[in-house]
mmCIF file of C-alpha atoms in Angstrom:
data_model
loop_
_atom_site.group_PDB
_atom_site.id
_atom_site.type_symbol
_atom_site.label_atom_id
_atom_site.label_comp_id
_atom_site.label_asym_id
_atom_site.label_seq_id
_atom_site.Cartn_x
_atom_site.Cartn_y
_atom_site.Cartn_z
ATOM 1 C CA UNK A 1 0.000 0.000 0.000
ATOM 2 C CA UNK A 2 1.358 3.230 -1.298
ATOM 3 C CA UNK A 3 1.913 6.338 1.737
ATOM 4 C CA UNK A 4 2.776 10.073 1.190
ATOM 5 C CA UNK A 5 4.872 11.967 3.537
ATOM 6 C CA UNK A 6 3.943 15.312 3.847
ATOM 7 C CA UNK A 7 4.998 18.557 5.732
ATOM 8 C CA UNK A 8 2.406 21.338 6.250
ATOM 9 C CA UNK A 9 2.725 24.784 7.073
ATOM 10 C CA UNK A 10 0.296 27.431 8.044
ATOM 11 C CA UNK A 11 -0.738 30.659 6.831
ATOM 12 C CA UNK A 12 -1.072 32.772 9.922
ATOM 13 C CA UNK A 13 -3.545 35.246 8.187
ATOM 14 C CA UNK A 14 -5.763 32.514 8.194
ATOM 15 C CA UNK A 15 -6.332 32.175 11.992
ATOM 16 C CA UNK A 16 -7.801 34.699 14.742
ATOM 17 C CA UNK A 17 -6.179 36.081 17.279
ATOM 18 C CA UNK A 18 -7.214 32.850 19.688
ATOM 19 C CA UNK A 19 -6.282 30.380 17.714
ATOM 20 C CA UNK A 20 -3.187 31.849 17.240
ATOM 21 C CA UNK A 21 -2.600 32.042 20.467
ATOM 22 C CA UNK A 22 -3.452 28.219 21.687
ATOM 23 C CA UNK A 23 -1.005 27.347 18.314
ATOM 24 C CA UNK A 24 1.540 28.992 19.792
ATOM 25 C CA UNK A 25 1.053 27.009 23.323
ATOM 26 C CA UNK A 26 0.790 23.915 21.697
ATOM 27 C CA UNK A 27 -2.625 22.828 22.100
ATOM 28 C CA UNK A 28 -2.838 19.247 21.145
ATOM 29 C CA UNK A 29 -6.249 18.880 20.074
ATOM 30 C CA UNK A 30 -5.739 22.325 18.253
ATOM 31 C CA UNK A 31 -3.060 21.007 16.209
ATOM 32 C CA UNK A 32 -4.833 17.440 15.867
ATOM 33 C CA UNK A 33 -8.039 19.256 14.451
ATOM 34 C CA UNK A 34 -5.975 21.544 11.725
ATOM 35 C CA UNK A 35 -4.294 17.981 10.363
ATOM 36 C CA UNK A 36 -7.548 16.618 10.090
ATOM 37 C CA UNK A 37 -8.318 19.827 7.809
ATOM 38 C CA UNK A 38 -5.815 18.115 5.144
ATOM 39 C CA UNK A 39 -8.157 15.005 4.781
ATOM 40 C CA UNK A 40 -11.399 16.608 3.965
ATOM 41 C CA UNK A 41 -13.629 13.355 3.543
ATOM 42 C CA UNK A 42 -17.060 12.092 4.842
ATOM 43 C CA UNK A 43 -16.372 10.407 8.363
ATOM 44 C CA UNK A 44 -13.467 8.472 7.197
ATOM 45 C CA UNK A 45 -11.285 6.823 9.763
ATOM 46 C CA UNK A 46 -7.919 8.450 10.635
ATOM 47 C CA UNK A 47 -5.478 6.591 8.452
ATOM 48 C CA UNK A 48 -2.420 9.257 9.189
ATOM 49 C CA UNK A 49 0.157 9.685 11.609
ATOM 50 C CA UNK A 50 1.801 13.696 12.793
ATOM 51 C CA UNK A 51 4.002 15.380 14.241
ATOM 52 C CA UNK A 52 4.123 18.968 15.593
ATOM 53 C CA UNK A 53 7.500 20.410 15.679
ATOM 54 C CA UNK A 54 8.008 24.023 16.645
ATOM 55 C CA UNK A 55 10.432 26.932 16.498
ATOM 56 C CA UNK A 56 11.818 28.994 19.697
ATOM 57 C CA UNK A 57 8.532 31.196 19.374
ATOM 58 C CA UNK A 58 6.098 27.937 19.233
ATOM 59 C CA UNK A 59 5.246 28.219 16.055
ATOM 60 C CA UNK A 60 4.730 24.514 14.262
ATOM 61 C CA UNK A 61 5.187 22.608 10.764
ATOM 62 C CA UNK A 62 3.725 19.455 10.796
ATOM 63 C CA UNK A 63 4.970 16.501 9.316
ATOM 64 C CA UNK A 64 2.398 14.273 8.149
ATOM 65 C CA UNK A 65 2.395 10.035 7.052
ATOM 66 C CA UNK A 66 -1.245 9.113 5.581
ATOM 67 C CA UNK A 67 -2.471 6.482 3.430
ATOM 68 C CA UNK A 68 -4.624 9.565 1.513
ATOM 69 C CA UNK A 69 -2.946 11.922 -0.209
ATOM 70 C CA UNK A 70 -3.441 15.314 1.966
ATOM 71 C CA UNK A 71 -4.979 18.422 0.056
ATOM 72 C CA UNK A 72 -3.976 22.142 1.168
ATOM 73 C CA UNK A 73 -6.712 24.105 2.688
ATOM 74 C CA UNK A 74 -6.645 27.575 0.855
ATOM 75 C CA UNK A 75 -5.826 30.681 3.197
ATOM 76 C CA UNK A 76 -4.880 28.110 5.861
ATOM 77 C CA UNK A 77 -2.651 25.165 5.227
ATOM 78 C CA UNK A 78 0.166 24.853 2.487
ATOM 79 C CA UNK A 79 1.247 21.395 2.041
ATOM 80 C CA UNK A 80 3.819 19.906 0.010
ATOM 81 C CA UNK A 81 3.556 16.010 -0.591
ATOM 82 C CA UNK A 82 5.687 13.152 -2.167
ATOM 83 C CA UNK A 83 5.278 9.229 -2.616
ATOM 84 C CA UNK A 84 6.576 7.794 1.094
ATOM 85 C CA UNK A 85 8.316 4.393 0.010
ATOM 86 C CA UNK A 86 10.706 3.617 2.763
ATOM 87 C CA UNK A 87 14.068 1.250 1.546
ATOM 88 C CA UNK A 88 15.656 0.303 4.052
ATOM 89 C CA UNK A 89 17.548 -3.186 4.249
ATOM 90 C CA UNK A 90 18.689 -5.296 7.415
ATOM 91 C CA UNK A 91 21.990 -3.763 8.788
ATOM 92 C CA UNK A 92 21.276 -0.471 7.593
ATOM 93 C CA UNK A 93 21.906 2.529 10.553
ATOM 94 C CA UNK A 94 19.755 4.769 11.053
ATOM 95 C CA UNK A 95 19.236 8.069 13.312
ATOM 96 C CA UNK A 96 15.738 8.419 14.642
ATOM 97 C CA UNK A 97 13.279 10.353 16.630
ATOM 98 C CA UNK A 98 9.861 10.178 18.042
ATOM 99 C CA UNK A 99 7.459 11.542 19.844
ATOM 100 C CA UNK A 100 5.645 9.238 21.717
ATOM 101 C CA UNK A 101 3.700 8.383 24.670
ATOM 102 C CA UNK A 102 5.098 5.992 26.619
ATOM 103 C CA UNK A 103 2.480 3.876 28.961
ATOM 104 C CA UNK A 104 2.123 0.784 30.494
ATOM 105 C CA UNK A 105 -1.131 -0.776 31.062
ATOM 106 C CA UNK A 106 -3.105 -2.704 34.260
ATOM 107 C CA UNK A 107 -6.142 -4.058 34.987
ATOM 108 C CA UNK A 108 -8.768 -2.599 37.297
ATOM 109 C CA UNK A 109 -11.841 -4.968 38.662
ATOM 110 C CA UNK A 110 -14.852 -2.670 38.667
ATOM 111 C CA UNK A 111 -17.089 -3.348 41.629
ATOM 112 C CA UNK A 112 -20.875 -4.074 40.352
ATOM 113 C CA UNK A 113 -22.180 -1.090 42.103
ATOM 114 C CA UNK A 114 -20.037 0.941 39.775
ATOM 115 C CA UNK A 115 -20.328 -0.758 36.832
ATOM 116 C CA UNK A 116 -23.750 1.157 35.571
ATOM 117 C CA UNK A 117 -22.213 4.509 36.314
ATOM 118 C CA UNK A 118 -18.749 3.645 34.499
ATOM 119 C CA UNK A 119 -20.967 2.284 31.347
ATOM 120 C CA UNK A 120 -23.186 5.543 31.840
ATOM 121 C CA UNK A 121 -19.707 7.128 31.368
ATOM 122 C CA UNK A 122 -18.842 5.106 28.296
ATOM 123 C CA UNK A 123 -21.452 6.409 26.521
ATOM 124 C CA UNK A 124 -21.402 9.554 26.622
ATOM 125 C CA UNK A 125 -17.731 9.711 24.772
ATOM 126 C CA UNK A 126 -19.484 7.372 22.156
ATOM 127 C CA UNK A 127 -18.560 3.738 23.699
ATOM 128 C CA UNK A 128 -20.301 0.464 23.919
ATOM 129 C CA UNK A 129 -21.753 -0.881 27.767
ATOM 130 C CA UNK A 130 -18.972 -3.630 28.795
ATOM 131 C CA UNK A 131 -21.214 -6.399 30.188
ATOM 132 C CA UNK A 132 -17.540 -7.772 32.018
ATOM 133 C CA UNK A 133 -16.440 -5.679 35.295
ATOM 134 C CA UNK A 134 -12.700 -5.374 33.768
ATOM 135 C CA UNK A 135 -10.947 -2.599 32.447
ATOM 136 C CA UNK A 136 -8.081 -1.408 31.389
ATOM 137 C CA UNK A 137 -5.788 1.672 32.932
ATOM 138 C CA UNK A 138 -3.028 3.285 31.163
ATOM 139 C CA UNK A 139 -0.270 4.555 33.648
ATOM 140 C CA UNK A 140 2.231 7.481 32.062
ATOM 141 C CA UNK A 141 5.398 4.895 32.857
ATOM 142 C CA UNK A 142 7.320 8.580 34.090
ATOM 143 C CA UNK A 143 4.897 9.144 36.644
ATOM 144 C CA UNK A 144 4.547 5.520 37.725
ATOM 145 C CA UNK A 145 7.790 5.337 38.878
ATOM 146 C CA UNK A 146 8.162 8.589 40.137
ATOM 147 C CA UNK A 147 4.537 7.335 42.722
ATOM 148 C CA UNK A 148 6.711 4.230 43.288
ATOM 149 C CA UNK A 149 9.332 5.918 44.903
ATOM 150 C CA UNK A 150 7.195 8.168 47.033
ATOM 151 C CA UNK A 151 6.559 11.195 44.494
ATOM 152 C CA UNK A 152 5.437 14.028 45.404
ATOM 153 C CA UNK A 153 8.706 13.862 47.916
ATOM 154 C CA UNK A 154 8.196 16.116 51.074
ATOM 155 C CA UNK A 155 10.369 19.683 50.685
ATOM 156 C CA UNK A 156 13.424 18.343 53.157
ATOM 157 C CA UNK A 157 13.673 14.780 51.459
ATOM 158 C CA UNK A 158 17.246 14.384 51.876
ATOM 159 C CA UNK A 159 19.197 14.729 48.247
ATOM 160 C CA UNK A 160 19.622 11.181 47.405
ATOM 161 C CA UNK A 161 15.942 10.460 47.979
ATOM 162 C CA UNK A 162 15.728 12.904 44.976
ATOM 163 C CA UNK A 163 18.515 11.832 43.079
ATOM 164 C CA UNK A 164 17.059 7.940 42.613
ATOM 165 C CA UNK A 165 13.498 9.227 42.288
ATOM 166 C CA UNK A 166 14.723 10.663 38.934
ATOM 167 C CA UNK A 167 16.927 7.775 38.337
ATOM 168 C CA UNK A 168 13.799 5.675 38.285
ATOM 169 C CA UNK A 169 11.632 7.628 35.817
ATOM 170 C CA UNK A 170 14.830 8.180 33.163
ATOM 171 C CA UNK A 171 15.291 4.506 33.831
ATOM 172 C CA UNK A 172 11.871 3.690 33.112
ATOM 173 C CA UNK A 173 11.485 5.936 30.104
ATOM 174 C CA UNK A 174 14.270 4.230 28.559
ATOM 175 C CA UNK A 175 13.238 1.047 29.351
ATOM 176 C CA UNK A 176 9.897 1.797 27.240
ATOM 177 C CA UNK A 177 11.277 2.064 23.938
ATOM 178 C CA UNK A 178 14.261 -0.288 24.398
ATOM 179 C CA UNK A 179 11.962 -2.989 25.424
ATOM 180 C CA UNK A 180 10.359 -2.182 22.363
ATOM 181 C CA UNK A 181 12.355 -1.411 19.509
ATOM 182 C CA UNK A 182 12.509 -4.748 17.719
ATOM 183 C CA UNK A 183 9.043 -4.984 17.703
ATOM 184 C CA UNK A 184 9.566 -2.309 15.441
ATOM 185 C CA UNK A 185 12.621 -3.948 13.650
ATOM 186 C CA UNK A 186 15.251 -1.609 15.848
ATOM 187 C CA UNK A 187 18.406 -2.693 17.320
ATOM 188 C CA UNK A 188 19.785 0.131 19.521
ATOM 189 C CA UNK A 189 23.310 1.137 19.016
ATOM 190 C CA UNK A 190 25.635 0.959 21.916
ATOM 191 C CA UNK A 191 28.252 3.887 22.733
ATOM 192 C CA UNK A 192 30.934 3.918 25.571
ATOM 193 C CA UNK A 193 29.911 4.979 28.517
ATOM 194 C CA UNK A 194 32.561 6.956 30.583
ATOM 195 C CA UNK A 195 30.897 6.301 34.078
ATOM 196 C CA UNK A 196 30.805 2.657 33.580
ATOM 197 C CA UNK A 197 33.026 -0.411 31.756
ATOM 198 C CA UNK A 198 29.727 -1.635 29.839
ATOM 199 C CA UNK A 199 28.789 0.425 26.913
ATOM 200 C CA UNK A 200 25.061 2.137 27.061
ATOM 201 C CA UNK A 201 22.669 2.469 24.660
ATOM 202 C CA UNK A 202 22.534 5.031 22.319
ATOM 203 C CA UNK A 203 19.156 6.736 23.535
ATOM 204 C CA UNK A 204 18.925 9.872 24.555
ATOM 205 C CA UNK A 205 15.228 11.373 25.848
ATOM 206 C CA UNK A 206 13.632 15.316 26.383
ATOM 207 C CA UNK A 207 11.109 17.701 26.755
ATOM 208 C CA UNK A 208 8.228 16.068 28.663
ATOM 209 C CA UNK A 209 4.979 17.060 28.511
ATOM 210 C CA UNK A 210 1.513 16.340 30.091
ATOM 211 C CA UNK A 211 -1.080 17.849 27.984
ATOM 212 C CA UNK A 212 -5.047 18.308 28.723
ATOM 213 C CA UNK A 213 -6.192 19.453 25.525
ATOM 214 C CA UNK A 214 -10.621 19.915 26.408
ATOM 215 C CA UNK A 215 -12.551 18.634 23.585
ATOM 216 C CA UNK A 216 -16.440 18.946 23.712
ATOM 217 C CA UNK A 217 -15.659 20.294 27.576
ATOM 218 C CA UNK A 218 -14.065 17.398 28.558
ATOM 219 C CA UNK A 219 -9.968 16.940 28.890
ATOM 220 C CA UNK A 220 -8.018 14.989 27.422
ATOM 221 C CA UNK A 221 -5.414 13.763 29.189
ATOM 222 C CA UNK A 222 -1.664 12.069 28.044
ATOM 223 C CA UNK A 223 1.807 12.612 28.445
ATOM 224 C CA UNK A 224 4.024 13.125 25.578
ATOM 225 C CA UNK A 225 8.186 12.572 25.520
ATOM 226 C CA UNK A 226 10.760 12.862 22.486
ATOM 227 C CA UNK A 227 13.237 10.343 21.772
ATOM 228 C CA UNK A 228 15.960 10.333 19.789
ATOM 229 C CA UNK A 229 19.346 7.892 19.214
ATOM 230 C CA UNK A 230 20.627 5.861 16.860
ATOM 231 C CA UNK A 231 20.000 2.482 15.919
ATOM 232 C CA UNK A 232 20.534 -0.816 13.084
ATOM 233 C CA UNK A 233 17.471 -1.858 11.194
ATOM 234 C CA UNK A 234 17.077 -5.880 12.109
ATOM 235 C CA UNK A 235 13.670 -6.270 10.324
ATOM 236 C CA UNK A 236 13.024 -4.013 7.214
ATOM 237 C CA UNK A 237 9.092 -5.176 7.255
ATOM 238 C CA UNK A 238 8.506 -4.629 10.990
ATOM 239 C CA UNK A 239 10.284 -1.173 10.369
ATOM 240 C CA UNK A 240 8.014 -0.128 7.736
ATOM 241 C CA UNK A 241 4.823 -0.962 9.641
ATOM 242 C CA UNK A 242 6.144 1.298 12.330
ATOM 243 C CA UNK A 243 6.851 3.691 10.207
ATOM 244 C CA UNK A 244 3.880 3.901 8.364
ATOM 245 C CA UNK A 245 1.095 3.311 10.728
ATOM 246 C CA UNK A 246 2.916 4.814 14.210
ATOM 247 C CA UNK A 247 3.928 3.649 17.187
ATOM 248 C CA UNK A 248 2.296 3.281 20.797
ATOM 249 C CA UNK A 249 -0.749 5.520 21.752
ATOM 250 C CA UNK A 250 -2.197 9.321 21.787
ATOM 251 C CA UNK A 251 -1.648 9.122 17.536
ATOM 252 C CA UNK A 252 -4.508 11.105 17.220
ATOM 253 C CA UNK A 253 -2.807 14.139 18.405
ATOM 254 C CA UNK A 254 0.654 14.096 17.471
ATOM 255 C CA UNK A 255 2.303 11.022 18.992
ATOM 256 C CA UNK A 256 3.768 8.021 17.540
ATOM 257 C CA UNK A 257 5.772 9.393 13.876
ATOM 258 C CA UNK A 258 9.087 7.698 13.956
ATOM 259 C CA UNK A 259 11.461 9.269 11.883
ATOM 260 C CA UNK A 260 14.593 7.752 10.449
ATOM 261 C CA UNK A 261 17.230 8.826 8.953
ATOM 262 C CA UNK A 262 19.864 6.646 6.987
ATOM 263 C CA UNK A 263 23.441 7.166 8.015
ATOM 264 C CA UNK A 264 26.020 6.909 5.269
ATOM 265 C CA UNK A 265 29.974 5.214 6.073
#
């Protein structure tokens, strides 16, 4: 199936004041609304993947993989478009990035008194009654092990108590993707590591974010972090995938684009 990779732009004339404004702050459902501009359609199901990335003043281009080809909205949106056929072979390097979400999931028993008012809840976002008294919670893995190790720490918690409480989230957003990257045909490159006599991976993360974008009044809530490293393709096909349909949750609004680059000897 063919893709097109695509990076948008916008004409600032063609926004108000307020929407200006919540571009510039990086409102996620903001931005995930002016993408879906570029696939004017009747109801179809989001078959594209995005990514925001902004300049020192907050202002975005989006980069954009789709199964549909994406048409510019006049006054608004300039687009420019080519055929996305990734070639990439096993043992190919490649430097990468993406913005993801990173969460790991439990399950939650819902008592029976609570079940009508959690399927009362379910549909009024549009979701089917679950007959079963299951469900699933997604846990930002950051935060998780931040709570684990006693987060939100008192004022006088001594240094150290500090020092491994961050340990534990960097460790644990690390952990995320490298537990995951050949599922997506990935094999992390390893660099020395000056602190240690075992070399680390080459996987460096930044600028996290909780966002609660407010659609039809009610927030949405996620986390966002961008990765970035470099790494040897062990799977072209599983690579692809990734690359053209995304990778872990929040896609809708501007998670899950992985972006390689091939390196060259």
């Amino acid at each position: 199936m063919s893709h097109f990779f695509s990076r948008a732009r916008i004409v600032q004339e063609g926004l108000n004041r307020g929407e200006l404004l919540r571009l510039a702050g990086g409102d996620a459902y903001f931005d995930h609304a002016l993408v879906w501009r570029l696939f004017p359609g009747d109801g179809a199901a989001r078959d594209f993947v995005f990514r925001a990335i902004r300049n020192g003043a907050g202002w975005p281009e989006f980069f954009v993989v789709s199964q549909r080809e994406p048409a510019p909205v006049l006054g608004l949106l300039m687009v420019e478009t080519k055929l996305y056929e990734p070639k990439l072979g096993a043992g190919d390097r490649v430097q990468f990035s993406l913005r993801a979400n990173p969460t790991q999931v439990s399950v939650q028993t819902i008592p029976e008194d609570a079940l009508a008012s959690y399927n009362a809840k379910r549909s009024m976002i549009g979701k089917p009654s679950q007959g079963r008294r299951r469900k699933r919670i997604f846990h930002d893995v950051l935060m998780d092990a931040k709570k684990r190790m006693g987060h939100p720490l008192p004022i006088i918690a001594p240094r150290a108590e500090r020092d491994a409480c961050e340990k534990s989230a960097d460790e644990a957003v690390r952990n995320w993707f490298l537990q995951r990257a050949q599922k997506w045909g990935l094999s992390i490159c390893q660099r020395e590591n000056l602190s240690s006599t075992l070399p680390e991976p080459t996987l460096d993360w930044s600028g996290y974010r909780q966002h609660r974008p407010l659609h039809r009044g009610r927030a949405i809530q996620f986390s966002s972090v961008d990765y970035e490293g470099y790494a040897e393709v062990i799977d072209p096909d599983k690579l692809t995938k990734a690359l053209t349909t995304g990778i872990g949750r929040a896609k809708a609004f501007g998670c899950g684009l992985l972006l390689v680059r091939r390196l060259t000897d």
